Amino acid sequence: MFFWVGIDVSRHWRTGAALIAASLTLLVPARAETITVAEMLRGISKTPEQCSATPNAVWIKAMGRSYCMRYYLAPGGKDARWPVVFLQGDRLGVLNLRTGAFAVPDTEKDIHTADLLRFATLLARESKSTAIYLARVGVEGSSGDHRVRHSVLELEATNAALDAIKERHRFEGFHLLGQSGGAHLVAGLIGMRQDIRCAVIGSGPLMPVRRSRPTDDPALEHFNPVRNIEPIVHNRSARIMVVTDPADKKVSAARQTAFVRVLQNAGRAVEHYLVQAVDDNRHGVVAYSRVAMQGCLRNASAEDVAQQIERLVHLRVNAARPRPEKRNDAARETSGPSGGTTASQGAPQR
């Protein structure tokens, strides 16, 4: 049995992780670091010795390359053997695949590792379990070059990192929560691992176009989860939940929906939650994905999860609406007794 769960798109929402991290007042580690945009643009290099001296980092090999994969772990909870792992979206802006240059937006900032740990701590408190913020290749403390994002190589490196973390901490398995490029990884991992229980895919580029020419390194080709559909269909251990804003300006909502339909047509249960983001790009769905994860962890029905998400949509959309400006007596006289003018209903800001 499978089902599709939707929320009326006329009512909806706002973005996630960075907003939450800034609002928390938690203890931060003494060795908090700043990882600059310039470092990430150059690519981060580490030796095995440097990696072993780095807190919460694992040295892994994938497709003939080696990486030091950094993770930020917040312990806790009654089900600590099944941590929630968060994978963030792309950084450094749009990548020109022909030149290899990033178009870094003004909004791109240096990363403070304390913020990543704060977010992991938030997830641990919500899930009543251990939580991990896993840094992707080339950013947030992991070595390598972020230009490999969305590739087969990045997927294999992420999978190897989970294996190493699982062995080190004696975990039994994982719940995965991904946003955008991180959600793309979650979709790929479902087809590779049998130790995933909850898999929440938020605004993921789930049916990407080809990246490289046939003569290029096949490790750098974009992986397409739909090409690996059979193992996903046969992976019955994972509860798959996809979160989409139909008006997403960064990732095609049609491609997200197509991924859901391919799975459903193959007889695989998958829940699809339609929401409304409140950032300018209608792309950030972390807040809603967290609600979906909480519902999965407590084994809530899809209908119950939909109701919880819908409540949050209303709250966030209402909070993001511009408030009408107070007018003085002269303005009231000019506009007349009916109020005359109305506040602008432009796009909500972050």
Short mmCIF file of C-alpha atoms in Angstrom, two decimals, residues 18-249:
data_model
loop_
_atom_site.label_atom_id
_atom_site.label_comp_id
_atom_site.label_asym_id
_atom_site.label_seq_id
_atom_site.Cartn_x
_atom_site.Cartn_y
_atom_site.Cartn_z
CA ALA A 18 20.68 29.01 9.68
CA LEU A 19 17.72 30.74 11.33
CA ILE A 20 17.57 28.19 14.12
CA ALA A 21 21.28 28.08 14.85
CA ALA A 22 21.35 31.81 15.42
CA SER A 23 18.52 31.65 17.94
CA LEU A 24 19.97 29.00 20.22
CA THR A 25 21.93 29.74 23.38
CA LEU A 26 23.80 26.49 23.86
CA LEU A 27 27.30 25.73 25.04
CA VAL A 28 29.83 25.58 22.22
CA PRO A 29 33.04 23.53 22.07
CA ALA A 30 36.30 25.11 23.17
CA ARG A 31 37.85 24.27 19.78
CA ALA A 32 35.24 26.00 17.65
CA GLU A 33 36.73 27.12 14.33
CA THR A 34 35.95 29.41 11.44
CA ILE A 35 36.10 27.92 7.96
CA THR A 36 36.33 30.71 5.43
CA VAL A 37 34.70 31.00 2.04
CA ALA A 38 38.18 31.45 0.55
CA GLU A 39 39.33 28.11 1.99
CA MET A 40 36.31 26.30 0.57
CA LEU A 41 36.79 27.90 -2.85
CA ARG A 42 40.41 26.69 -2.96
CA GLY A 43 39.54 23.20 -1.80
CA ILE A 44 40.52 21.84 1.61
CA SER A 45 43.48 19.50 1.92
CA LYS A 46 44.30 17.30 4.93
CA THR A 47 46.69 14.46 5.63
CA PRO A 48 45.70 11.34 7.55
CA GLU A 49 47.67 12.66 10.52
CA GLN A 50 45.85 15.99 10.46
CA CYS A 51 42.56 14.15 10.18
CA SER A 52 43.26 11.92 13.18
CA ALA A 53 44.05 15.04 15.22
CA THR A 54 40.73 16.66 14.23
CA PRO A 55 37.82 16.13 16.62
CA ASN A 56 35.01 14.05 15.14
CA ALA A 57 36.56 13.36 11.75
CA VAL A 58 37.05 10.11 9.83
CA TRP A 59 39.58 9.31 7.13
CA ILE A 60 37.88 7.51 4.26
CA LYS A 61 38.62 6.33 0.74
CA ALA A 62 36.19 6.47 -2.17
CA MET A 63 36.83 5.69 -5.84
CA GLY A 64 40.59 6.00 -5.42
CA ARG A 65 40.43 9.32 -3.54
CA SER A 66 40.92 9.95 0.17
CA TYR A 67 39.02 12.44 2.30
CA CYS A 68 38.86 13.64 5.87
CA MET A 69 35.13 13.79 6.55
CA ARG A 70 34.13 16.05 9.42
CA TYR A 71 30.99 15.60 11.50
CA TYR A 72 29.45 17.44 14.44
CA LEU A 73 27.89 15.08 16.95
CA ALA A 74 25.41 15.92 19.69
CA PRO A 75 24.82 12.92 21.97
CA GLY A 76 21.60 12.20 23.76
CA GLY A 77 18.31 10.41 23.87
CA LYS A 78 16.92 7.01 24.51
CA ASP A 79 17.58 5.74 20.98
CA ALA A 80 21.15 6.90 20.66
CA ARG A 81 22.14 3.92 18.49
CA TRP A 82 20.10 5.36 15.61
CA PRO A 83 21.26 8.97 15.16
CA VAL A 84 19.60 11.56 12.97
CA VAL A 85 22.10 12.71 10.33
CA PHE A 86 21.65 16.07 8.62
CA LEU A 87 23.13 16.85 5.18
CA GLN A 88 23.02 20.53 4.19
CA GLY A 89 22.46 21.97 0.73
CA ASP A 90 25.08 23.30 -1.66
CA ARG A 91 27.36 26.17 -0.73
CA LEU A 92 29.41 28.73 -2.68
CA GLY A 93 26.69 29.56 -5.22
CA VAL A 94 26.12 28.41 -8.78
CA LEU A 95 28.91 26.32 -10.30
CA ASN A 96 29.82 26.86 -13.95
CA LEU A 97 30.49 23.29 -15.09
CA ARG A 98 32.46 24.47 -18.13
CA THR A 99 34.91 26.76 -16.29
CA GLY A 100 34.75 25.26 -12.80
CA ALA A 101 34.12 28.71 -11.32
CA PHE A 102 31.60 29.44 -8.58
CA ALA A 103 29.37 32.51 -8.75
CA VAL A 104 29.62 33.21 -5.03
CA PRO A 105 26.65 35.28 -3.81
CA ASP A 106 27.04 38.14 -1.35
CA THR A 107 25.04 36.11 1.16
CA GLU A 108 27.71 33.38 1.34
CA LYS A 109 29.44 33.67 4.71
CA ASP A 110 32.32 32.03 6.55
CA ILE A 111 31.23 28.98 8.53
CA HIS A 112 31.53 28.80 12.30
CA THR A 113 31.70 25.20 13.44
CA ALA A 114 29.94 26.12 16.67
CA ASP A 115 26.83 26.88 14.61
CA LEU A 116 26.92 23.41 13.05
CA LEU A 117 27.15 21.81 16.48
CA ARG A 118 24.28 23.99 17.70
CA PHE A 119 22.09 22.71 14.91
CA ALA A 120 23.06 19.11 15.70
CA THR A 121 22.16 19.81 19.34
CA LEU A 122 18.77 21.14 18.26
CA LEU A 123 18.11 17.95 16.27
CA ALA A 124 19.20 15.81 19.24
CA ARG A 125 16.75 17.60 21.52
CA GLU A 126 13.90 17.31 19.01
CA SER A 127 14.54 13.67 18.20
CA LYS A 128 15.52 12.61 21.73
CA SER A 129 18.41 10.82 20.11
CA THR A 130 21.96 11.38 18.99
CA ALA A 131 22.22 13.80 16.07
CA ILE A 132 24.99 14.43 13.56
CA TYR A 133 25.64 17.30 11.19
CA LEU A 134 27.74 15.61 8.48
CA ALA A 135 29.87 18.04 6.48
CA ARG A 136 29.86 17.42 2.75
CA VAL A 137 33.04 17.07 0.69
CA GLY A 138 34.99 20.32 0.49
CA VAL A 139 32.91 22.40 2.89
CA GLU A 140 32.22 22.86 6.60
CA GLY A 141 35.48 21.17 7.62
CA SER A 142 35.56 18.14 5.34
CA SER A 143 38.49 17.99 2.95
CA GLY A 144 38.23 17.96 -0.83
CA ASP A 145 36.69 20.26 -3.42
CA HIS A 146 33.01 21.20 -3.38
CA ARG A 147 33.02 21.08 -7.19
CA VAL A 148 32.41 17.33 -6.87
CA ARG A 149 28.97 18.02 -5.41
CA HIS A 150 26.08 15.91 -6.78
CA SER A 151 28.58 13.45 -8.24
CA VAL A 152 28.95 9.69 -7.91
CA LEU A 153 32.19 10.44 -6.07
CA GLU A 154 30.48 12.62 -3.46
CA LEU A 155 27.83 9.94 -2.92
CA GLU A 156 30.46 7.22 -2.43
CA ALA A 157 32.46 9.43 -0.06
CA THR A 158 29.36 10.20 2.01
CA ASN A 159 28.47 6.52 2.16
CA ALA A 160 32.00 5.64 3.28
CA ALA A 161 31.84 8.36 5.95
CA LEU A 162 28.63 6.87 7.36
CA ASP A 163 30.27 3.45 7.47
CA ALA A 164 33.27 4.83 9.38
CA ILE A 165 31.10 6.81 11.81
CA LYS A 166 28.88 3.79 12.38
CA GLU A 167 31.88 1.61 13.21
CA ARG A 168 33.53 4.19 15.46
CA HIS A 169 30.44 4.87 17.59
CA ARG A 170 28.87 1.40 17.28
CA PHE A 171 25.68 2.76 15.83
CA GLU A 172 23.11 0.33 14.45
CA GLY A 173 21.91 2.60 11.66
CA PHE A 174 20.76 6.09 10.72
CA HIS A 175 17.84 8.41 10.10
CA LEU A 176 18.74 10.77 7.25
CA LEU A 177 17.52 14.36 6.78
CA GLY A 178 18.68 16.31 3.74
CA GLN A 179 18.13 19.75 2.22
CA SER A 180 18.61 20.43 -1.51
CA GLY A 181 22.01 18.99 -2.50
CA GLY A 182 22.08 17.11 0.81
CA ALA A 183 18.64 15.67 -0.01
CA HIS A 184 20.04 14.47 -3.33
CA LEU A 185 22.59 12.48 -1.32
CA VAL A 186 19.85 11.04 0.90
CA ALA A 187 18.00 9.78 -2.20
CA GLY A 188 21.17 8.12 -3.43
CA LEU A 189 21.99 6.56 -0.07
CA ILE A 190 18.57 4.87 0.15
CA GLY A 191 19.61 2.75 -2.82
CA MET A 192 22.92 1.78 -1.20
CA ARG A 193 22.19 1.11 2.47
CA GLN A 194 19.85 -1.19 4.39
CA ASP A 195 20.42 0.56 7.74
CA ILE A 196 18.24 3.63 7.12
CA ARG A 197 14.90 3.97 8.90
CA CYS A 198 13.68 7.52 8.21
CA ALA A 199 14.71 9.27 5.00
CA VAL A 200 13.48 12.86 4.63
CA ILE A 201 14.27 14.49 1.28
CA GLY A 202 13.73 18.27 1.19
CA SER A 203 13.89 20.26 -2.08
CA GLY A 204 16.22 17.70 -3.64
CA PRO A 205 17.45 17.78 -7.27
CA LEU A 206 16.27 14.21 -7.70
CA MET A 207 16.49 13.80 -11.48
CA PRO A 208 19.56 15.82 -12.49
CA VAL A 209 20.83 16.31 -16.02
CA ARG A 210 24.14 14.83 -17.12
CA ARG A 211 27.18 16.72 -15.89
CA SER A 212 30.14 15.50 -17.88
CA ARG A 213 31.05 14.35 -21.38
CA PRO A 214 31.69 10.63 -21.93
CA THR A 215 35.46 11.23 -21.98
CA ASP A 216 35.44 12.89 -18.55
CA ASP A 217 36.06 11.15 -15.24
CA PRO A 218 32.95 8.98 -14.62
CA ALA A 219 33.36 9.56 -10.88
CA LEU A 220 32.38 13.19 -11.45
CA GLU A 221 29.16 12.40 -13.30
CA HIS A 222 25.99 13.53 -11.58
CA PHE A 223 24.26 10.54 -10.05
CA ASN A 224 20.57 10.15 -10.80
CA PRO A 225 18.64 8.29 -8.08
CA VAL A 226 16.03 7.18 -10.62
CA ARG A 227 18.68 5.16 -12.45
CA ASN A 228 19.08 3.19 -9.24
CA ILE A 229 15.36 2.78 -8.68
CA GLU A 230 15.29 -1.00 -8.19
CA PRO A 231 17.38 -1.05 -4.99
CA ILE A 232 15.34 1.86 -3.62
CA VAL A 233 12.10 -0.01 -4.31
CA HIS A 234 13.43 -3.14 -2.62
CA ASN A 235 14.77 -1.22 0.39
CA ARG A 236 11.78 -1.72 2.67
CA SER A 237 13.55 -0.61 5.83
CA ALA A 238 13.37 3.11 5.02
CA ARG A 239 10.31 5.33 5.32
CA ILE A 240 10.73 7.80 2.46
CA MET A 241 9.31 11.32 2.86
CA VAL A 242 9.72 14.00 0.20
CA VAL A 243 9.09 17.68 1.01
CA THR A 244 8.51 20.06 -1.93
CA ASP A 245 7.48 23.64 -2.55
CA PRO A 246 5.75 23.61 -5.97
CA ALA A 247 7.02 27.17 -6.56
CA ASP A 248 10.68 26.29 -5.84
CA LYS A 249 12.88 28.59 -7.94
#
